[in-house]
Amino acid sequence: MDNQKKYEKLRDVILEWNEKINVTAIRDPEEFMAKNVKDSLLLTGTPEYENAKTVLDMGTGGGFPGLPLAINSPDKKFVLTDAIGKKLKVVQAAADELGLTNVEVIHSRAEDLAKNKDHREKYDAVVSRAVANMSTLSEYCLPFVKVGGYFIAYKTWESKEEIAAAHNAITVLGGDIVRMDTSGVEGNGHMFVIVKKIKPTPAKYPRKAGLPSKEPIA
Ligand code: SAM
């Protein structure tokens, strides 16, 4: 099956499950392809992503961007994680139906999984779309990134102020914003904030569950 057929199958499987378990607000098949599949795939071709062998998708929800990326990049190993188990049931079913052997699904809050030594500072790239503001998201994601790897946030053009406000948090967590990739914005897609991990994240981060969103690092 070519990749286009796989993306269509992914759409069909997710939309069918979506009737029973709500994992995406996008129910129109064409809109699904544009906003969930094409938008997720905007990251392909970005060197910081292409050079990664291990990728974690934090707050994957119904599998975005993780599932389209896993179809596109069979040589990379993906971990798709979320705090809501029933959404991951749908993600696992879709991965099984598509025969994606490069996908592992983990049910956890970021704040807990990031303390686990098998996952902390173990990934070449951590990606995340539509999960939290940039400061909170950095506390969720940067602890998982290996020093020398990248945290890549899918953000909208409107997030510019929130991104500027997260500079100190990113520094405290061991990151450095290396660039913004805005090439997808013209087609109404997301842009990317590309953060390099330049030193280890201090052990006290992430703080206990709930705190990163309640009191983002200022
Ligand atoms: N990334 C998907 C997408 O773009 O379609 C889902 C976005 S959905 C709006 C946000 C997801 O982030 C939810 O599924 C939620 O459970 C997850 N999430 C929020 N905070 C989290 C945390 N602290 N740990 C793990 N997952 C979290």
GROMACS .gro file of C-alpha atoms and ligand atoms in nm:
model
  245
    1MET     CA    1   0.000   0.000   0.000
    2ASP     CA    2   0.148   0.341  -0.088
    3ASN     CA    3   0.161   0.616   0.174
    4GLN     CA    4  -0.135   0.809   0.032
    5LYS     CA    5  -0.352   0.496   0.070
    6LYS     CA    6  -0.223   0.454   0.426
    7TYR     CA    7  -0.317   0.813   0.515
    8GLU     CA    8  -0.666   0.753   0.375
    9LYS     CA    9  -0.694   0.431   0.573
   10LEU     CA   10  -0.580   0.618   0.885
   11ARG     CA   11  -0.855   0.875   0.824
   12ASP     CA   12  -1.117   0.603   0.779
   13VAL     CA   13  -1.014   0.409   1.092
   14ILE     CA   14  -0.995   0.718   1.315
   15LEU     CA   15  -1.324   0.863   1.189
   16GLU     CA   16  -1.497   0.529   1.245
   17TRP     CA   17  -1.369   0.507   1.604
   18ASN     CA   18  -1.453   0.872   1.652
   19GLU     CA   19  -1.822   0.783   1.638
   20LYS     CA   20  -1.774   0.592   1.966
   21ILE     CA   21  -1.478   0.765   2.133
   22ASN     CA   22  -1.429   1.134   2.064
   23VAL     CA   23  -1.066   1.187   1.963
   24THR     CA   24  -1.099   1.464   1.704
   25ALA     CA   25  -1.345   1.747   1.650
   26ILE     CA   26  -1.273   1.723   1.276
   27ARG     CA   27  -1.533   1.492   1.124
   28ASP     CA   28  -1.533   1.598   0.761
   29PRO     CA   29  -1.302   1.362   0.562
   30GLU     CA   30  -1.148   1.640   0.350
   31GLU     CA   31  -1.090   1.865   0.648
   32PHE     CA   32  -0.941   1.567   0.830
   33MET     CA   33  -0.683   1.518   0.553
   34ALA     CA   34  -0.591   1.889   0.556
   35LYS     CA   35  -0.589   1.963   0.929
   36ASN     CA   36  -0.480   1.632   1.077
   37VAL     CA   37  -0.275   1.458   0.808
   38LYS     CA   38  -0.118   1.731   0.591
   39ASP     CA   39  -0.061   1.963   0.885
   40SER     CA   40   0.114   1.686   1.083
   41LEU     CA   41   0.336   1.611   0.781
   42LEU     CA   42   0.453   1.973   0.742
   43LEU     CA   43   0.741   1.877   0.968
   44THR     CA   44   0.887   1.628   0.719
   45GLY     CA   45   1.192   1.760   0.540
   46THR     CA   46   1.297   1.967   0.843
   47PRO     CA   47   1.657   1.856   0.916
   48GLU     CA   48   1.613   1.855   1.295
   49TYR     CA   49   1.331   1.602   1.247
   50GLU     CA   50   1.482   1.406   0.959
   51ASN     CA   51   1.806   1.341   1.150
   52ALA     CA   52   1.619   1.195   1.450
   53LYS     CA   53   1.594   0.817   1.496
   54THR     CA   54   1.371   0.827   1.804
   55VAL     CA   55   1.071   1.061   1.828
   56LEU     CA   56   0.825   1.115   2.115
   57ASP     CA   57   0.486   1.279   2.046
   58MET     CA   58   0.372   1.441   2.371
   59GLY     CA   59  -0.008   1.477   2.409
   60THR     CA   60  -0.078   1.285   2.089
   61GLY     CA   61  -0.458   1.274   2.153
   62GLY     CA   62  -0.601   1.087   1.853
   63GLY     CA   63  -0.249   1.034   1.715
   64PHE     CA   64  -0.142   1.373   1.576
   65PRO     CA   65   0.115   1.446   1.459
   66GLY     CA   66   0.258   1.104   1.559
   67LEU     CA   67   0.062   0.864   1.336
   68PRO     CA   68   0.106   1.046   1.002
   69LEU     CA   69   0.475   1.097   1.084
   70ALA     CA   70   0.514   0.726   1.169
   71ILE     CA   71   0.361   0.630   0.833
   72ASN     CA   72   0.590   0.875   0.654
   73SER     CA   73   0.907   0.771   0.841
   74PRO     CA   74   0.914   0.391   0.885
   75ASP     CA   75   1.283   0.400   0.986
   76LYS     CA   76   1.222   0.612   1.293
   77LYS     CA   77   1.090   0.473   1.622
   78PHE     CA   78   0.793   0.663   1.766
   79VAL     CA   79   0.651   0.681   2.118
   80LEU     CA   80   0.302   0.835   2.127
   81THR     CA   81   0.194   0.941   2.474
   82ASP     CA   82  -0.110   1.104   2.633
   83ALA     CA   83  -0.277   1.137   2.973
   84ILE     CA   84  -0.612   1.008   2.840
   85GLY     CA   85  -0.618   0.631   2.800
   86LYS     CA   86  -0.932   0.601   2.589
   87LYS     CA   87  -0.780   0.819   2.315
   88LEU     CA   88  -0.477   0.591   2.310
   89LYS     CA   89  -0.704   0.290   2.258
   90VAL     CA   90  -0.800   0.447   1.925
   91VAL     CA   91  -0.437   0.532   1.844
   92GLN     CA   92  -0.332   0.171   1.915
   93ALA     CA   93  -0.618   0.033   1.702
   94ALA     CA   94  -0.515   0.257   1.411
   95ALA     CA   95  -0.147   0.159   1.447
   96ASP     CA   96  -0.247  -0.211   1.449
   97GLU     CA   97  -0.475  -0.180   1.146
   98LEU     CA   98  -0.202  -0.004   0.953
   99GLY     CA   99   0.063  -0.255   1.067
  100LEU     CA  100   0.283   0.022   1.207
  101THR     CA  101   0.560  -0.169   1.385
  102ASN     CA  102   0.750   0.153   1.464
  103VAL     CA  103   0.486   0.288   1.706
  104GLU     CA  104   0.468   0.238   2.083
  105VAL     CA  105   0.177   0.389   2.277
  106ILE     CA  106   0.222   0.495   2.643
  107HIS     CA  107  -0.054   0.614   2.875
  108SER     CA  108   0.089   0.869   3.119
  109ARG     CA  109   0.100   1.232   3.215
  110ALA     CA  110   0.415   1.400   3.085
  111GLU     CA  111   0.510   1.503   3.439
  112ASP     CA  112   0.524   1.136   3.546
  113LEU     CA  113   0.677   0.975   3.237
  114ALA     CA  114   0.956   1.234   3.226
  115LYS     CA  115   1.078   1.111   3.568
  116ASN     CA  116   1.113   0.754   3.434
  117LYS     CA  117   1.479   0.682   3.354
  118ASP     CA  118   1.384   0.477   3.047
  119HIS     CA  119   1.235   0.791   2.891
  120ARG     CA  120   1.413   1.089   3.046
  121GLU     CA  121   1.665   1.245   2.805
  122LYS     CA  122   1.628   0.947   2.571
  123TYR     CA  123   1.478   1.099   2.252
  124ASP     CA  124   1.643   1.263   1.952
  125ALA     CA  125   1.328   1.469   1.893
  126VAL     CA  126   1.011   1.548   2.090
  127VAL     CA  127   0.718   1.689   1.894
  128SER     CA  128   0.388   1.828   2.020
  129ARG     CA  129   0.079   1.995   1.872
  130ALA     CA  130  -0.202   2.182   2.047
  131VAL     CA  131  -0.121   2.071   2.403
  132ALA     CA  132  -0.022   2.374   2.615
  133ASN     CA  133   0.130   2.721   2.612
  134MET     CA  134   0.500   2.731   2.519
  135SER     CA  135   0.632   2.760   2.876
  136THR     CA  136   0.420   2.472   3.008
  137LEU     CA  137   0.489   2.268   2.696
  138SER     CA  138   0.864   2.318   2.734
  139GLU     CA  139   0.845   2.179   3.088
  140TYR     CA  140   0.653   1.876   2.956
  141CYS     CA  141   0.877   1.813   2.656
  142LEU     CA  142   1.238   1.923   2.715
  143PRO     CA  143   1.307   1.666   2.992
  144PHE     CA  144   1.258   1.386   2.734
  145VAL     CA  145   1.509   1.527   2.483
  146LYS     CA  146   1.871   1.402   2.471
  147VAL     CA  147   2.133   1.673   2.500
  148GLY     CA  148   2.202   1.766   2.136
  149GLY     CA  149   1.847   1.671   2.030
  150TYR     CA  150   1.545   1.891   1.956
  151PHE     CA  151   1.204   1.982   2.096
  152ILE     CA  152   0.982   2.092   1.808
  153ALA     CA  153   0.652   2.265   1.889
  154TYR     CA  154   0.372   2.299   1.634
  155LYS     CA  155   0.245   2.654   1.694
  156THR     CA  156   0.028   2.908   1.518
  157TRP     CA  157   0.134   3.251   1.403
  158GLU     CA  158  -0.079   3.394   1.687
  159SER     CA  159   0.147   3.222   1.944
  160LYS     CA  160   0.436   3.464   1.889
  161GLU     CA  161   0.390   3.647   2.221
  162GLU     CA  162   0.352   3.325   2.416
  163ILE     CA  163   0.673   3.198   2.255
  164ALA     CA  164   0.861   3.516   2.346
  165ALA     CA  165   0.733   3.485   2.704
  166ALA     CA  166   0.874   3.130   2.728
  167HIS     CA  167   1.239   3.225   2.666
  168ASN     CA  168   1.340   3.209   3.031
  169ALA     CA  169   1.159   2.877   3.088
  170ILE     CA  170   1.335   2.726   2.786
  171THR     CA  171   1.675   2.840   2.916
  172VAL     CA  172   1.606   2.708   3.269
  173LEU     CA  173   1.505   2.370   3.120
  174GLY     CA  174   1.829   2.339   2.918
  175GLY     CA  175   1.699   2.453   2.580
  176ASP     CA  176   1.778   2.723   2.327
  177ILE     CA  177   1.542   2.837   2.050
  178VAL     CA  178   1.748   2.791   1.735
  179ARG     CA  179   1.490   2.902   1.478
  180MET     CA  180   1.128   2.927   1.375
  181ASP     CA  181   1.016   2.750   1.061
  182THR     CA  182   0.718   2.937   0.919
  183SER     CA  183   0.704   2.772   0.577
  184GLY     CA  184   0.370   2.597   0.645
  185VAL     CA  185   0.188   2.910   0.760
  186GLU     CA  186   0.094   3.027   0.410
  187GLY     CA  187  -0.118   2.715   0.356
  188ASN     CA  188  -0.293   2.778   0.691
  189GLY     CA  189  -0.077   2.515   0.861
  190HIS     CA  190   0.130   2.536   1.176
  191MET     CA  191   0.472   2.685   1.209
  192PHE     CA  192   0.750   2.521   1.409
  193VAL     CA  193   0.946   2.644   1.706
  194ILE     CA  194   1.272   2.451   1.702
  195VAL     CA  195   1.445   2.427   2.039
  196LYS     CA  196   1.785   2.261   2.077
  197LYS     CA  197   1.865   2.087   2.406
  198ILE     CA  198   2.203   2.230   2.499
  199LYS     CA  199   2.236   2.102   2.856
  200PRO     CA  200   2.059   1.853   3.086
  201THR     CA  201   1.726   1.955   3.241
  202PRO     CA  202   1.763   2.008   3.621
  203ALA     CA  203   1.621   1.706   3.809
  204LYS     CA  204   1.345   1.910   3.974
  205TYR     CA  205   1.168   1.951   3.635
  206PRO     CA  206   0.903   1.871   3.542
  207ARG     CA  207   0.741   1.971   3.871
  208LYS     CA  208   0.459   1.758   4.013
  209ALA     CA  209   0.153   1.686   3.796
  210GLY     CA  210  -0.058   1.995   3.736
  211LEU     CA  211   0.197   2.258   3.839
  212PRO     CA  212   0.349   2.323   3.493
  213SER     CA  213   0.007   2.430   3.363
  214LYS     CA  214  -0.110   2.601   3.683
  215GLU     CA  215   0.209   2.797   3.740
  216PRO     CA  216   0.415   2.806   3.418
  217ILE     CA  217   0.781   2.898   3.466
  218ALA     CA  218   0.791   3.275   3.412
  219SAM     N1  219  -0.183   1.653   1.965
  219SAM     C1  220  -0.320   1.618   1.929
  219SAM     C2  221  -0.365   1.697   1.809
  219SAM     O1  222  -0.297   1.791   1.770
  219SAM     O2  223  -0.472   1.663   1.754
  219SAM     C3  224  -0.415   1.633   2.048
  219SAM     C4  225  -0.436   1.774   2.095
  219SAM     S1  226  -0.549   1.782   2.232
  219SAM     C5  227  -0.611   1.943   2.212
  219SAM     C6  228  -0.440   1.796   2.373
  219SAM     C7  229  -0.396   1.662   2.430
  219SAM     O3  230  -0.289   1.683   2.522
  219SAM     C8  231  -0.506   1.589   2.504
  219SAM     O4  232  -0.526   1.462   2.449
  219SAM     C9  233  -0.456   1.583   2.648
  219SAM     O5  234  -0.492   1.464   2.716
  219SAM    C10  235  -0.305   1.592   2.629
  219SAM     N2  236  -0.235   1.645   2.747
  219SAM    C11  237  -0.253   1.767   2.804
  219SAM     N3  238  -0.173   1.780   2.912
  219SAM    C12  239  -0.103   1.664   2.924
  219SAM    C13  240  -0.004   1.616   3.015
  219SAM     N4  241   0.036   1.691   3.118
  219SAM     N5  242   0.047   1.493   2.995
  219SAM    C14  243   0.005   1.416   2.890
  219SAM     N6  244  -0.089   1.455   2.802
  219SAM    C15  245  -0.141   1.578   2.817
   0.00000   0.00000   0.00000
